[in-house]
Amino acid sequence: MTNSEKKQRNPGDRTRPALGAFSGVIAGFAALAVAELVSGWVRPQAGPVVVVAGAAIDRTPASVKTWAIRNFGSNDKLVLQLGILVVLALFALALGVLALRYRRTGSAGVLLFGAVGAAAAISRPDRTGLTDTLPSAAGAVVGAGLLFLLVGRLRIRGPAPSGPGAAEGDTFRRPQRERREFVLAASAAVAASVGAGALGRALVGSSGRDAAASRKNLVLPAPDSPAPEVPAGAQVRIPGVSSFTTPNQDFYRVDTALVVPKVDATAWRLRIHGRGVARPLTLSFDDLLRRDLIERDITLTCVSNEVGGPYVGNARWIGVRLADLLAECGVEPPSAGGPADQLVARSVDGMTFGSPVEDVMDGRDALLAVAMNGEPLPFEHGFPVRMVVPGLYGYVSACKWIKDIELTTFDAYDPYWVTRKWARRAPVKTQSRIDTPKPFARPEAGTVMVAGVAWAQHRGIDKVEIRVDDGPWHQAHLAAEDSRDTWRQWSYPWQATKGAQTLTVRATDRTGAVQTAERARTVPDGASGRHSVVVTVA
Ligand SMILES: Nc1nc2c(c(=O)[nH]1)N[C@H]1C(S)=C(S)[C@@H](COP(=O)(O)O)O[C@H]1N2
Ligand SMILES: [Mo]
């Protein structure tokens, strides 16, 4: 065989690996598109990327979770899903190249990914049944078949006929025809995938329509016990200080929901049951609204908030006092001899929370909230109903999209984050934050207003102090207190002299406890230490 014959036989040898890799990517894309379509029909939470990301979050050690929240903030879930897509794309490329030589093995590889997706789907706490495996399974079958087919178009079927009698040109006409078929099949696959994906997206979008309508049609009753007006002096008028009431769109969001649950309020039910529940109850949303509604300002804090961090916000909530409902069911707190010391709340997405029954029933305004700052709860914040308990970190109390309350004991059950090394009991730690000046600011010498917020929910803030470098503590001016369940603003007019200096804040709560200087990480029960800011006075 001559050199020129070799070249003629495999005119596309150099492009074959690239086309194989390309086939892998097309097959992967088709698999995801089909999965998207099927998940639009099953439920959006069952999509392969969503379940794999969710399963990853479930298995993420607390330290990695904190790291992700710190570095990506509320984008942590987006970053995770993009990461999964990148990994999938790399494997798709590799499987495509592999399939050139081992066609069945390549396709089997695609099926293996489907199996991983299906396994992740059934491992999720919010799975609704085996149907959750369908998006991954269907996607993988289509992807595997497509890869098999596409790579088939790229195969060289033995040596081309040569020698006497072989028609001129026959040697490269066949590869050319195969290339044409490949291009046709690939284009058709891409087009079909785009269509399937778009249809899936549309289905997913429409799945929340009833929920959106139920939220839009909701007329909030006036609260039987309105919140007193926020005192005018609660808001320090200094640029850069957080607004006393956090607008809903600025309110921090922390949850594991990769797809925000869209619950139809008209179909929503809440079940209250368990140990010591003499009269178990199932409530509809209307049942809930017919009960006494109270309106309260309550500041919510996340246990993942670092010292000086942003995961704290204050809102005006309307809801039903949880203690009233529990009493209606015949529940007694442990101090009155009740057998249950833990209230476990469960959300529609399978998240679980454990709050001390004693705290919920001790007279504080623990709420089943239906409204946030004058409107129905936003979907991101738990529509139609969530829990809010003053003085407890969110992960042990603030169940969004709640659907079930079970009375049990701390000995008998560990909720989601407790099985992941976070503390069983987690009252909010006394904290304070400097909002202005910002770190590394360069204010002018003279009077510099230092201001911020301090919180010790349900205990209240009695004092805030500021110090410059290692100097003495100076008492800051406290803004008016709204309630002891809300944060409190403060300000301090600092006579700043030139140079680099460190400002440090500390708060004292109403029990007299001074915010500790001892630094602790967020795991297991919340960060401690004092917030400081370095500024250079010009
Ligand atoms: N269903 C559900 N509810 C949840 C969570 C969650 O992951 N799932 N996260 C909790 C945590 S850790 C906090 S701090 C608060 C935050 O409430 P927000 O997102 O409305 O600010 O919600 C809580 N409720
Ligand atoms: Mo949290």
Short mmCIF file of N, CA and C in Angstrom, two decimals, residues 265-385:
data_model
loop_
_atom_site.label_atom_id
_atom_site.label_comp_id
_atom_site.label_asym_id
_atom_site.label_seq_id
_atom_site.Cartn_x
_atom_site.Cartn_y
_atom_site.Cartn_z
N ALA A 265 -51.24 27.58 47.52
CA ALA A 265 -51.81 27.79 48.86
C ALA A 265 -53.16 27.11 49.02
N THR A 266 -53.92 27.01 47.94
CA THR A 266 -55.25 26.42 48.06
C THR A 266 -55.16 24.90 48.28
N ALA A 267 -54.02 24.32 47.93
CA ALA A 267 -53.87 22.87 48.14
C ALA A 267 -53.00 22.56 49.36
N TRP A 268 -52.44 23.61 49.96
CA TRP A 268 -51.51 23.43 51.09
C TRP A 268 -52.22 22.87 52.32
N ARG A 269 -51.55 21.97 53.02
CA ARG A 269 -52.06 21.46 54.30
C ARG A 269 -50.91 21.42 55.29
N LEU A 270 -51.24 21.63 56.55
CA LEU A 270 -50.24 21.47 57.62
C LEU A 270 -50.79 20.47 58.61
N ARG A 271 -49.95 19.47 58.90
CA ARG A 271 -50.36 18.46 59.85
C ARG A 271 -49.59 18.67 61.15
N ILE A 272 -50.29 18.63 62.26
CA ILE A 272 -49.63 18.71 63.57
C ILE A 272 -49.95 17.42 64.31
N HIS A 273 -48.90 16.71 64.71
CA HIS A 273 -49.10 15.38 65.29
C HIS A 273 -47.90 15.00 66.13
N GLY A 274 -47.96 13.84 66.77
CA GLY A 274 -46.80 13.32 67.50
C GLY A 274 -47.07 13.15 68.99
N ARG A 275 -45.97 13.06 69.72
CA ARG A 275 -46.05 12.76 71.15
C ARG A 275 -46.76 13.87 71.93
N GLY A 276 -47.72 13.44 72.69
CA GLY A 276 -48.42 14.40 73.55
C GLY A 276 -49.39 15.29 72.79
N VAL A 277 -49.64 14.96 71.52
CA VAL A 277 -50.63 15.75 70.76
C VAL A 277 -51.99 15.07 70.97
N ALA A 278 -52.77 15.58 71.89
CA ALA A 278 -54.04 14.95 72.24
C ALA A 278 -55.01 15.00 71.07
N ARG A 279 -54.99 16.12 70.35
CA ARG A 279 -55.90 16.28 69.22
C ARG A 279 -55.11 16.67 67.97
N PRO A 280 -54.64 15.68 67.22
CA PRO A 280 -53.89 16.01 65.99
C PRO A 280 -54.75 16.85 65.07
N LEU A 281 -54.07 17.65 64.26
CA LEU A 281 -54.79 18.66 63.47
C LEU A 281 -54.23 18.67 62.05
N THR A 282 -55.11 18.82 61.08
CA THR A 282 -54.67 19.12 59.73
C THR A 282 -55.35 20.41 59.30
N LEU A 283 -54.54 21.40 58.96
CA LEU A 283 -55.04 22.74 58.66
C LEU A 283 -54.88 23.06 57.19
N SER A 284 -55.88 23.73 56.62
CA SER A 284 -55.70 24.31 55.30
C SER A 284 -55.23 25.75 55.48
N PHE A 285 -54.86 26.38 54.37
CA PHE A 285 -54.40 27.77 54.46
C PHE A 285 -55.52 28.67 54.98
N ASP A 286 -56.76 28.43 54.50
CA ASP A 286 -57.88 29.24 54.99
C ASP A 286 -58.13 29.02 56.47
N ASP A 287 -58.00 27.74 56.91
CA ASP A 287 -58.13 27.46 58.35
C ASP A 287 -57.16 28.32 59.14
N LEU A 288 -55.95 28.40 58.61
CA LEU A 288 -54.91 29.14 59.32
C LEU A 288 -55.28 30.63 59.39
N LEU A 289 -55.71 31.17 58.25
CA LEU A 289 -56.03 32.60 58.20
C LEU A 289 -57.22 32.95 59.10
N ARG A 290 -58.08 31.97 59.37
CA ARG A 290 -59.25 32.24 60.22
C ARG A 290 -58.87 32.36 61.69
N ARG A 291 -57.67 31.94 62.05
CA ARG A 291 -57.26 32.06 63.45
C ARG A 291 -56.74 33.46 63.74
N ASP A 292 -56.48 33.72 65.03
CA ASP A 292 -55.97 35.04 65.41
C ASP A 292 -54.61 35.28 64.77
N LEU A 293 -54.49 36.41 64.09
CA LEU A 293 -53.23 36.74 63.44
C LEU A 293 -52.54 37.86 64.21
N ILE A 294 -51.25 37.68 64.41
CA ILE A 294 -50.49 38.75 65.04
C ILE A 294 -49.43 39.24 64.06
N GLU A 295 -49.05 40.49 64.26
CA GLU A 295 -48.03 41.09 63.40
C GLU A 295 -46.86 41.49 64.29
N ARG A 296 -45.65 41.07 63.93
CA ARG A 296 -44.48 41.35 64.77
C ARG A 296 -43.24 41.62 63.92
N ASP A 297 -42.36 42.46 64.45
CA ASP A 297 -41.05 42.66 63.83
C ASP A 297 -40.09 41.66 64.46
N ILE A 298 -39.48 40.86 63.63
CA ILE A 298 -38.54 39.85 64.15
C ILE A 298 -37.31 39.81 63.24
N THR A 299 -36.14 39.80 63.87
CA THR A 299 -34.89 39.73 63.12
C THR A 299 -34.45 38.28 63.02
N LEU A 300 -34.15 37.87 61.79
CA LEU A 300 -33.76 36.49 61.51
C LEU A 300 -32.25 36.45 61.26
N THR A 301 -31.59 35.44 61.78
CA THR A 301 -30.14 35.31 61.58
C THR A 301 -29.80 33.88 61.20
N CYS A 302 -28.82 33.74 60.32
CA CYS A 302 -28.36 32.41 59.92
C CYS A 302 -27.14 32.03 60.74
N VAL A 303 -27.09 30.78 61.13
CA VAL A 303 -25.96 30.26 61.91
C VAL A 303 -24.68 30.31 61.08
N SER A 304 -24.82 30.35 59.75
CA SER A 304 -23.65 30.42 58.87
C SER A 304 -23.11 31.83 58.72
N ASN A 305 -23.72 32.77 59.43
CA ASN A 305 -23.24 34.15 59.32
C ASN A 305 -21.90 34.30 60.05
N GLU A 306 -20.89 34.74 59.34
CA GLU A 306 -19.59 35.02 59.96
C GLU A 306 -19.72 36.30 60.76
N VAL A 307 -18.79 36.53 61.67
CA VAL A 307 -18.76 37.81 62.38
C VAL A 307 -18.66 38.92 61.33
N GLY A 308 -19.57 39.87 61.39
CA GLY A 308 -19.58 40.96 60.41
C GLY A 308 -20.29 40.60 59.11
N GLY A 309 -20.86 39.40 59.04
CA GLY A 309 -21.45 38.91 57.79
C GLY A 309 -22.85 39.44 57.49
N PRO A 310 -23.36 39.10 56.29
CA PRO A 310 -24.60 39.68 55.81
C PRO A 310 -25.87 38.86 56.07
N TYR A 311 -25.75 37.64 56.66
CA TYR A 311 -26.94 36.78 56.75
C TYR A 311 -27.78 37.08 57.98
N VAL A 312 -28.28 38.30 58.02
CA VAL A 312 -29.17 38.74 59.09
C VAL A 312 -30.09 39.77 58.46
N GLY A 313 -31.36 39.73 58.81
CA GLY A 313 -32.31 40.68 58.24
C GLY A 313 -33.51 40.82 59.16
N ASN A 314 -34.17 41.94 59.04
CA ASN A 314 -35.30 42.21 59.92
C ASN A 314 -36.55 42.48 59.09
N ALA A 315 -37.63 41.79 59.43
CA ALA A 315 -38.86 41.98 58.67
C ALA A 315 -40.06 42.06 59.60
N ARG A 316 -41.15 42.56 59.05
CA ARG A 316 -42.42 42.62 59.77
C ARG A 316 -43.26 41.43 59.29
N TRP A 317 -43.51 40.50 60.18
CA TRP A 317 -44.20 39.25 59.82
C TRP A 317 -45.63 39.27 60.33
N ILE A 318 -46.52 38.63 59.60
CA ILE A 318 -47.88 38.37 60.11
C ILE A 318 -48.02 36.86 60.17
N GLY A 319 -48.59 36.38 61.27
CA GLY A 319 -48.76 34.94 61.36
C GLY A 319 -49.59 34.54 62.55
N VAL A 320 -49.72 33.22 62.70
CA VAL A 320 -50.46 32.66 63.82
C VAL A 320 -49.45 32.24 64.88
N ARG A 321 -49.75 32.55 66.15
CA ARG A 321 -48.84 32.13 67.21
C ARG A 321 -48.84 30.61 67.28
N LEU A 322 -47.65 30.05 67.14
CA LEU A 322 -47.50 28.61 67.14
C LEU A 322 -47.98 28.02 68.47
N ALA A 323 -47.71 28.73 69.56
CA ALA A 323 -48.09 28.25 70.89
C ALA A 323 -49.61 28.08 70.98
N ASP A 324 -50.37 29.00 70.37
CA ASP A 324 -51.83 28.89 70.38
C ASP A 324 -52.29 27.60 69.70
N LEU A 325 -51.70 27.35 68.52
CA LEU A 325 -52.07 26.14 67.76
C LEU A 325 -51.72 24.88 68.54
N LEU A 326 -50.52 24.90 69.14
CA LEU A 326 -50.09 23.72 69.90
C LEU A 326 -51.03 23.50 71.08
N ALA A 327 -51.39 24.57 71.76
CA ALA A 327 -52.29 24.45 72.91
C ALA A 327 -53.63 23.87 72.44
N GLU A 328 -54.07 24.34 71.26
CA GLU A 328 -55.32 23.84 70.69
C GLU A 328 -55.26 22.32 70.48
N CYS A 329 -54.08 21.82 70.16
CA CYS A 329 -53.90 20.38 69.94
C CYS A 329 -53.65 19.64 71.24
N GLY A 330 -53.63 20.36 72.33
CA GLY A 330 -53.42 19.70 73.62
C GLY A 330 -51.97 19.49 73.98
N VAL A 331 -51.06 20.21 73.31
CA VAL A 331 -49.64 20.04 73.61
C VAL A 331 -49.27 20.84 74.87
N GLU A 332 -48.50 20.22 75.74
CA GLU A 332 -47.99 20.90 76.93
C GLU A 332 -46.48 21.00 76.82
N PRO A 333 -45.90 22.12 77.25
CA PRO A 333 -44.44 22.21 77.22
C PRO A 333 -43.84 21.28 78.27
N PRO A 334 -42.58 20.90 78.11
CA PRO A 334 -41.93 20.00 79.07
C PRO A 334 -42.06 20.51 80.51
N SER A 335 -41.96 21.83 80.69
CA SER A 335 -42.02 22.37 82.05
C SER A 335 -43.38 22.13 82.69
N ALA A 336 -44.41 21.85 81.87
CA ALA A 336 -45.73 21.55 82.42
C ALA A 336 -46.00 20.05 82.34
N GLY A 337 -44.94 19.27 82.11
CA GLY A 337 -45.08 17.83 82.11
C GLY A 337 -45.30 17.20 80.75
N GLY A 338 -45.26 18.03 79.68
CA GLY A 338 -45.45 17.48 78.33
C GLY A 338 -44.34 16.50 77.98
N PRO A 339 -44.65 15.43 77.22
CA PRO A 339 -43.66 14.40 76.91
C PRO A 339 -42.71 14.77 75.77
N ALA A 340 -43.03 15.79 75.00
CA ALA A 340 -42.19 16.13 73.84
C ALA A 340 -41.35 17.36 74.16
N ASP A 341 -40.03 17.28 73.93
CA ASP A 341 -39.22 18.48 74.12
C ASP A 341 -38.71 19.05 72.81
N GLN A 342 -38.96 18.33 71.69
CA GLN A 342 -38.51 18.83 70.39
C GLN A 342 -39.68 18.93 69.41
N LEU A 343 -39.78 20.10 68.78
CA LEU A 343 -40.79 20.28 67.73
C LEU A 343 -40.06 20.15 66.40
N VAL A 344 -40.41 19.14 65.62
CA VAL A 344 -39.75 18.95 64.33
C VAL A 344 -40.66 19.45 63.21
N ALA A 345 -40.16 20.46 62.49
CA ALA A 345 -40.90 20.99 61.36
C ALA A 345 -40.32 20.39 60.09
N ARG A 346 -41.19 20.09 59.14
CA ARG A 346 -40.74 19.48 57.89
C ARG A 346 -41.32 20.29 56.74
N SER A 347 -40.47 20.54 55.72
CA SER A 347 -40.92 21.35 54.59
C SER A 347 -41.29 20.45 53.41
N VAL A 348 -41.93 21.04 52.42
CA VAL A 348 -42.30 20.26 51.24
C VAL A 348 -41.07 19.73 50.52
N ASP A 349 -39.91 20.38 50.69
CA ASP A 349 -38.70 19.88 50.04
C ASP A 349 -37.89 18.95 50.93
N GLY A 350 -38.52 18.47 52.00
CA GLY A 350 -37.89 17.43 52.80
C GLY A 350 -36.89 17.92 53.84
N MET A 351 -36.74 19.24 53.99
CA MET A 351 -35.84 19.77 55.01
C MET A 351 -36.49 19.62 56.37
N THR A 352 -35.68 19.33 57.41
CA THR A 352 -36.24 19.18 58.75
C THR A 352 -35.53 20.10 59.74
N PHE A 353 -36.27 20.53 60.74
CA PHE A 353 -35.81 21.51 61.73
C PHE A 353 -36.26 21.05 63.10
N GLY A 354 -35.42 21.20 64.11
CA GLY A 354 -35.85 20.84 65.46
C GLY A 354 -35.73 22.03 66.40
N SER A 355 -36.87 22.48 66.95
CA SER A 355 -36.85 23.59 67.91
C SER A 355 -37.28 23.06 69.27
N PRO A 356 -36.74 23.68 70.35
CA PRO A 356 -37.19 23.29 71.68
C PRO A 356 -38.66 23.68 71.88
N VAL A 357 -39.49 22.72 72.27
CA VAL A 357 -40.91 23.00 72.52
C VAL A 357 -41.03 24.08 73.60
N GLU A 358 -40.13 24.01 74.57
CA GLU A 358 -40.16 24.98 75.67
C GLU A 358 -40.04 26.42 75.13
N ASP A 359 -39.10 26.63 74.22
CA ASP A 359 -38.90 27.98 73.65
C ASP A 359 -40.13 28.43 72.88
N VAL A 360 -40.66 27.52 72.08
CA VAL A 360 -41.79 27.87 71.22
C VAL A 360 -43.02 28.25 72.07
N MET A 361 -43.12 27.65 73.27
CA MET A 361 -44.32 27.87 74.09
C MET A 361 -44.07 28.77 75.31
N ASP A 362 -42.89 29.43 75.35
CA ASP A 362 -42.59 30.20 76.57
C ASP A 362 -43.14 31.62 76.55
N GLY A 363 -43.99 31.92 75.57
CA GLY A 363 -44.59 33.24 75.53
C GLY A 363 -44.02 34.14 74.45
N ARG A 364 -42.89 33.73 73.85
CA ARG A 364 -42.33 34.53 72.76
C ARG A 364 -43.21 34.37 71.52
N ASP A 365 -43.03 35.28 70.56
CA ASP A 365 -43.90 35.29 69.38
C ASP A 365 -43.39 34.34 68.31
N ALA A 366 -43.37 33.06 68.63
CA ALA A 366 -43.01 32.05 67.62
C ALA A 366 -44.19 31.97 66.65
N LEU A 367 -43.90 32.15 65.37
CA LEU A 367 -44.98 32.29 64.39
C LEU A 367 -44.99 31.22 63.31
N LEU A 368 -46.21 30.93 62.85
CA LEU A 368 -46.39 30.34 61.53
C LEU A 368 -46.72 31.54 60.66
N ALA A 369 -45.72 32.05 59.96
CA ALA A 369 -45.88 33.32 59.26
C ALA A 369 -46.47 33.13 57.86
N VAL A 370 -47.35 34.07 57.48
CA VAL A 370 -47.94 34.05 56.15
C VAL A 370 -47.59 35.31 55.36
N ALA A 371 -47.06 36.32 56.05
CA ALA A 371 -46.75 37.57 55.36
C ALA A 371 -45.42 38.12 55.84
N MET A 372 -44.76 38.81 54.92
CA MET A 372 -43.44 39.40 55.17
C MET A 372 -43.46 40.81 54.62
N ASN A 373 -43.31 41.77 55.51
CA ASN A 373 -43.30 43.18 55.09
C ASN A 373 -44.52 43.56 54.24
N GLY A 374 -45.69 43.15 54.69
CA GLY A 374 -46.92 43.61 54.06
C GLY A 374 -47.36 42.86 52.83
N GLU A 375 -46.63 41.83 52.45
CA GLU A 375 -47.10 41.04 51.31
C GLU A 375 -47.02 39.55 51.65
N PRO A 376 -47.77 38.72 50.90
CA PRO A 376 -47.64 37.28 51.14
C PRO A 376 -46.16 36.91 51.06
N LEU A 377 -45.75 35.88 51.76
CA LEU A 377 -44.34 35.49 51.71
C LEU A 377 -43.91 35.37 50.25
N PRO A 378 -42.75 35.90 49.90
CA PRO A 378 -42.22 35.61 48.56
C PRO A 378 -41.93 34.10 48.47
N PHE A 379 -41.98 33.54 47.27
CA PHE A 379 -41.72 32.11 47.11
C PHE A 379 -40.36 31.74 47.72
N GLU A 380 -39.35 32.59 47.52
CA GLU A 380 -38.00 32.30 48.03
C GLU A 380 -37.98 32.25 49.56
N HIS A 381 -38.94 32.91 50.18
CA HIS A 381 -38.93 32.98 51.64
C HIS A 381 -40.01 32.11 52.28
N GLY A 382 -40.57 31.18 51.49
CA GLY A 382 -41.37 30.14 52.11
C GLY A 382 -42.86 30.09 51.84
N PHE A 383 -43.34 30.83 50.83
CA PHE A 383 -44.77 30.81 50.55
C PHE A 383 -45.31 29.39 50.49
N PRO A 384 -46.47 29.08 51.07
CA PRO A 384 -47.38 30.04 51.70
C PRO A 384 -47.13 30.25 53.20
N VAL A 385 -46.46 29.32 53.86
CA VAL A 385 -46.30 29.43 55.31
C VAL A 385 -44.90 29.00 55.73
#
